Amino acid sequence: LINLWGHKVFSLNFLNKFKNNLNLHPSYLPYGKGKDPIIWSIINNFQAGTTIHKMTEELDSGAIYVRKKIKKNNFITGKELYISTLKETKDIFCHNWIKIRNKVIRPRIKNTFSKINKIKDLKNLSLIDLDNNKNDKILKFIKQVLSFDFSPNYNLAIKYKNKIYKVKVKINE
């Protein structure tokens, strides 16, 4: 049984119907368990990556066959990291599937970190309420970015860890 990016937790009764099972998960487990690991990797500054692990009754908690780290810069977008993760997931599966199937590679890494991210956790993060006075600094920053957005060569810049990043924002209603 191979699960690709699935969100369903299978029962032990169902999983026992198969000689083996694999979940291809778009995060470097044990970090990024659960829903939308790309977002959590960026927000929490977790190591980004991809993992092939054994499925259990507990979401993304089975022993790990193989995993691969993905480098990300400080200001990567979710879409950029998602595309990179898709490619790396395909690559580690293609390079390791035969070895896993033939039991040359067995699940060997314990998957212990317990935080599992759920969709309800994202709802609070996906909306910045600028009507709330607590977010005045965020509103000021957005206006500052927009005020300098004239061309590819004339944008607001941010210095972070001795590197300069140009900032561009597109806001749609």
GROMACS .gro file of C-alpha atoms in nm:
model
  173
    1LEU     CA    1   0.000   0.000   0.000
    2ILE     CA    2   0.145   0.335  -0.102
    3ASN     CA    3  -0.010   0.657   0.022
    4LEU     CA    4   0.083   0.976  -0.164
    5TRP     CA    5   0.011   1.303   0.016
    6GLY     CA    6  -0.300   1.145   0.165
    7HIS     CA    7  -0.477   1.292   0.462
    8LYS     CA    8  -0.661   0.981   0.577
    9VAL     CA    9  -0.551   0.784   0.881
   10PHE     CA   10  -0.607   0.416   0.807
   11SER     CA   11  -0.725   0.172   1.071
   12LEU     CA   12  -0.490  -0.100   1.191
   13ASN     CA   13  -0.739  -0.356   1.054
   14PHE     CA   14  -0.705  -0.203   0.706
   15LEU     CA   15  -0.324  -0.166   0.723
   16ASN     CA   16  -0.287  -0.532   0.826
   17LYS     CA   17  -0.438  -0.639   0.492
   18PHE     CA   18  -0.110  -0.546   0.322
   19LYS     CA   19   0.235  -0.704   0.345
   20ASN     CA   20   0.378  -0.355   0.377
   21ASN     CA   21   0.269   0.005   0.357
   22LEU     CA   22   0.444   0.330   0.280
   23ASN     CA   23   0.348   0.691   0.319
   24LEU     CA   24   0.529   0.948   0.107
   25HIS     CA   25   0.511   1.256   0.326
   26PRO     CA   26   0.619   1.607   0.218
   27SER     CA   27   0.818   1.695   0.530
   28TYR     CA   28   1.132   1.593   0.712
   29LEU     CA   29   0.969   1.381   0.980
   30PRO     CA   30   0.935   1.386   1.271
   31TYR     CA   31   0.880   1.758   1.201
   32GLY     CA   32   0.579   1.866   0.999
   33LYS     CA   33   0.344   1.584   1.094
   34GLY     CA   34  -0.013   1.626   0.976
   35LYS     CA   35  -0.182   1.872   0.746
   36ASP     CA   36   0.006   2.128   0.534
   37PRO     CA   37   0.365   2.053   0.642
   38ILE     CA   38   0.504   2.298   0.385
   39ILE     CA   39   0.336   2.588   0.566
   40TRP     CA   40   0.449   2.468   0.910
   41SER     CA   41   0.806   2.419   0.790
   42ILE     CA   42   0.822   2.785   0.687
   43ILE     CA   43   0.632   2.930   0.985
   44ASN     CA   44   0.815   2.726   1.251
   45ASN     CA   45   1.148   2.723   1.069
   46PHE     CA   46   1.149   2.342   1.069
   47GLN     CA   47   1.392   2.152   0.852
   48ALA     CA   48   1.219   2.108   0.516
   49GLY     CA   49   1.231   1.772   0.343
   50THR     CA   50   1.052   1.460   0.242
   51THR     CA   51   1.007   1.123   0.411
   52ILE     CA   52   0.904   0.768   0.331
   53HIS     CA   53   0.767   0.603   0.643
   54LYS     CA   54   0.553   0.313   0.758
   55MET     CA   55   0.190   0.402   0.827
   56THR     CA   56   0.039   0.335   1.168
   57GLU     CA   57  -0.290   0.426   1.333
   58GLU     CA   58  -0.131   0.752   1.450
   59LEU     CA   59  -0.090   1.010   1.175
   60ASP     CA   60   0.266   1.038   1.035
   61SER     CA   61   0.415   0.857   1.332
   62GLY     CA   62   0.539   0.528   1.185
   63ALA     CA   63   0.906   0.428   1.165
   64ILE     CA   64   1.102   0.601   0.890
   65TYR     CA   65   1.256   0.417   0.595
   66VAL     CA   66   1.431   0.711   0.434
   67ARG     CA   67   1.415   1.089   0.441
   68LYS     CA   68   1.590   1.374   0.267
   69LYS     CA   69   1.652   1.733   0.374
   70ILE     CA   70   1.565   2.018   0.142
   71LYS     CA   71   1.749   2.348   0.168
   72LYS     CA   72   1.529   2.653   0.192
   73ASN     CA   73   1.623   3.015   0.209
   74ASN     CA   74   1.481   3.250   0.470
   75PHE     CA   75   1.218   3.397   0.238
   76ILE     CA   76   1.105   3.099   0.029
   77THR     CA   77   0.739   3.095  -0.068
   78GLY     CA   78   0.509   2.806   0.008
   79LYS     CA   79   0.469   2.740  -0.364
   80GLU     CA   80   0.847   2.727  -0.421
   81LEU     CA   81   0.899   2.485  -0.133
   82TYR     CA   82   0.601   2.273  -0.242
   83ILE     CA   83   0.743   2.233  -0.596
   84SER     CA   84   1.087   2.145  -0.458
   85THR     CA   85   0.933   1.893  -0.217
   86LEU     CA   86   0.733   1.724  -0.496
   87LYS     CA   87   1.051   1.675  -0.698
   88GLU     CA   88   1.252   1.542  -0.403
   89THR     CA   89   0.971   1.306  -0.297
   90LYS     CA   90   0.961   1.155  -0.645
   91ASP     CA   91   1.341   1.125  -0.645
   92ILE     CA   92   1.374   0.950  -0.307
   93PHE     CA   93   1.091   0.712  -0.397
   94CYS     CA   94   1.246   0.624  -0.736
   95HIS     CA   95   1.591   0.573  -0.580
   96ASN     CA   96   1.471   0.364  -0.285
   97TRP     CA   97   1.154   0.179  -0.385
   98ILE     CA   98   1.323  -0.144  -0.503
   99LYS     CA   99   1.541  -0.155  -0.189
  100ILE     CA  100   1.238  -0.101   0.034
  101ARG     CA  101   1.032  -0.361  -0.155
  102ASN     CA  102   1.318  -0.614  -0.132
  103LYS     CA  103   1.372  -0.533   0.237
  104VAL     CA  104   1.725  -0.405   0.181
  105ILE     CA  105   1.606  -0.086   0.348
  106ARG     CA  106   1.392  -0.137   0.656
  107PRO     CA  107   1.223   0.124   0.873
  108ARG     CA  108   1.497   0.226   1.115
  109ILE     CA  109   1.450   0.579   1.238
  110LYS     CA  110   1.217   0.630   1.531
  111ASN     CA  111   0.954   0.895   1.468
  112THR     CA  112   0.906   1.053   1.810
  113PHE     CA  113   0.826   1.426   1.788
  114SER     CA  114   0.458   1.435   1.880
  115LYS     CA  115   0.309   1.762   1.747
  116ILE     CA  116   0.059   1.686   1.471
  117ASN     CA  117  -0.063   1.987   1.274
  118LYS     CA  118  -0.432   2.004   1.192
  119ILE     CA  119  -0.627   2.219   0.949
  120LYS     CA  120  -0.792   2.410   1.235
  121ASP     CA  121  -0.443   2.522   1.343
  122LEU     CA  122  -0.404   2.704   1.013
  123LYS     CA  123  -0.728   2.898   1.030
  124ASN     CA  124  -0.590   3.138   1.291
  125LEU     CA  125  -0.272   3.192   1.088
  126SER     CA  126  -0.428   3.236   0.745
  127LEU     CA  127  -0.603   3.566   0.824
  128ILE     CA  128  -0.435   3.879   0.953
  129ASP     CA  129  -0.709   4.105   1.085
  130LEU     CA  130  -0.586   4.455   1.009
  131ASP     CA  131  -0.900   4.599   1.171
  132ASN     CA  132  -0.754   4.479   1.500
  133ASN     CA  133  -0.534   4.751   1.650
  134LYS     CA  134  -0.285   4.486   1.764
  135ASN     CA  135  -0.181   4.450   1.399
  136ASP     CA  136  -0.090   4.816   1.334
  137LYS     CA  137   0.276   4.726   1.277
  138ILE     CA  138   0.179   4.471   1.014
  139LEU     CA  139  -0.043   4.726   0.836
  140LYS     CA  140   0.238   4.982   0.846
  141PHE     CA  141   0.481   4.728   0.699
  142ILE     CA  142   0.242   4.634   0.417
  143LYS     CA  143   0.189   5.001   0.332
  144GLN     CA  144   0.566   5.058   0.335
  145VAL     CA  145   0.620   4.767   0.095
  146LEU     CA  146   0.343   4.886  -0.137
  147SER     CA  147   0.467   5.246  -0.134
  148PHE     CA  148   0.806   5.141  -0.275
  149ASP     CA  149   0.670   4.899  -0.536
  150PHE     CA  150   0.747   5.080  -0.862
  151SER     CA  151   0.950   4.840  -1.074
  152PRO     CA  152   1.175   4.536  -1.056
  153ASN     CA  153   1.463   4.766  -0.962
  154TYR     CA  154   1.282   4.994  -0.719
  155ASN     CA  155   1.141   4.802  -0.424
  156LEU     CA  156   1.160   4.804  -0.049
  157ALA     CA  157   1.456   4.600   0.073
  158ILE     CA  158   1.501   4.398   0.390
  159LYS     CA  159   1.834   4.317   0.546
  160TYR     CA  160   1.840   3.983   0.727
  161LYS     CA  161   2.151   3.793   0.836
  162ASN     CA  162   2.368   4.031   0.633
  163LYS     CA  163   2.177   3.964   0.310
  164ILE     CA  164   1.954   4.208   0.125
  165TYR     CA  165   1.614   4.091  -0.003
  166LYS     CA  166   1.381   4.290  -0.228
  167VAL     CA  167   1.017   4.278  -0.126
  168LYS     CA  168   0.717   4.279  -0.357
  169VAL     CA  169   0.356   4.216  -0.249
  170LYS     CA  170   0.046   4.163  -0.458
  171ILE     CA  171  -0.283   4.209  -0.276
  172ASN     CA  172  -0.613   4.105  -0.435
  173GLU     CA  173  -0.964   4.149  -0.302
   0.00000   0.00000   0.00000
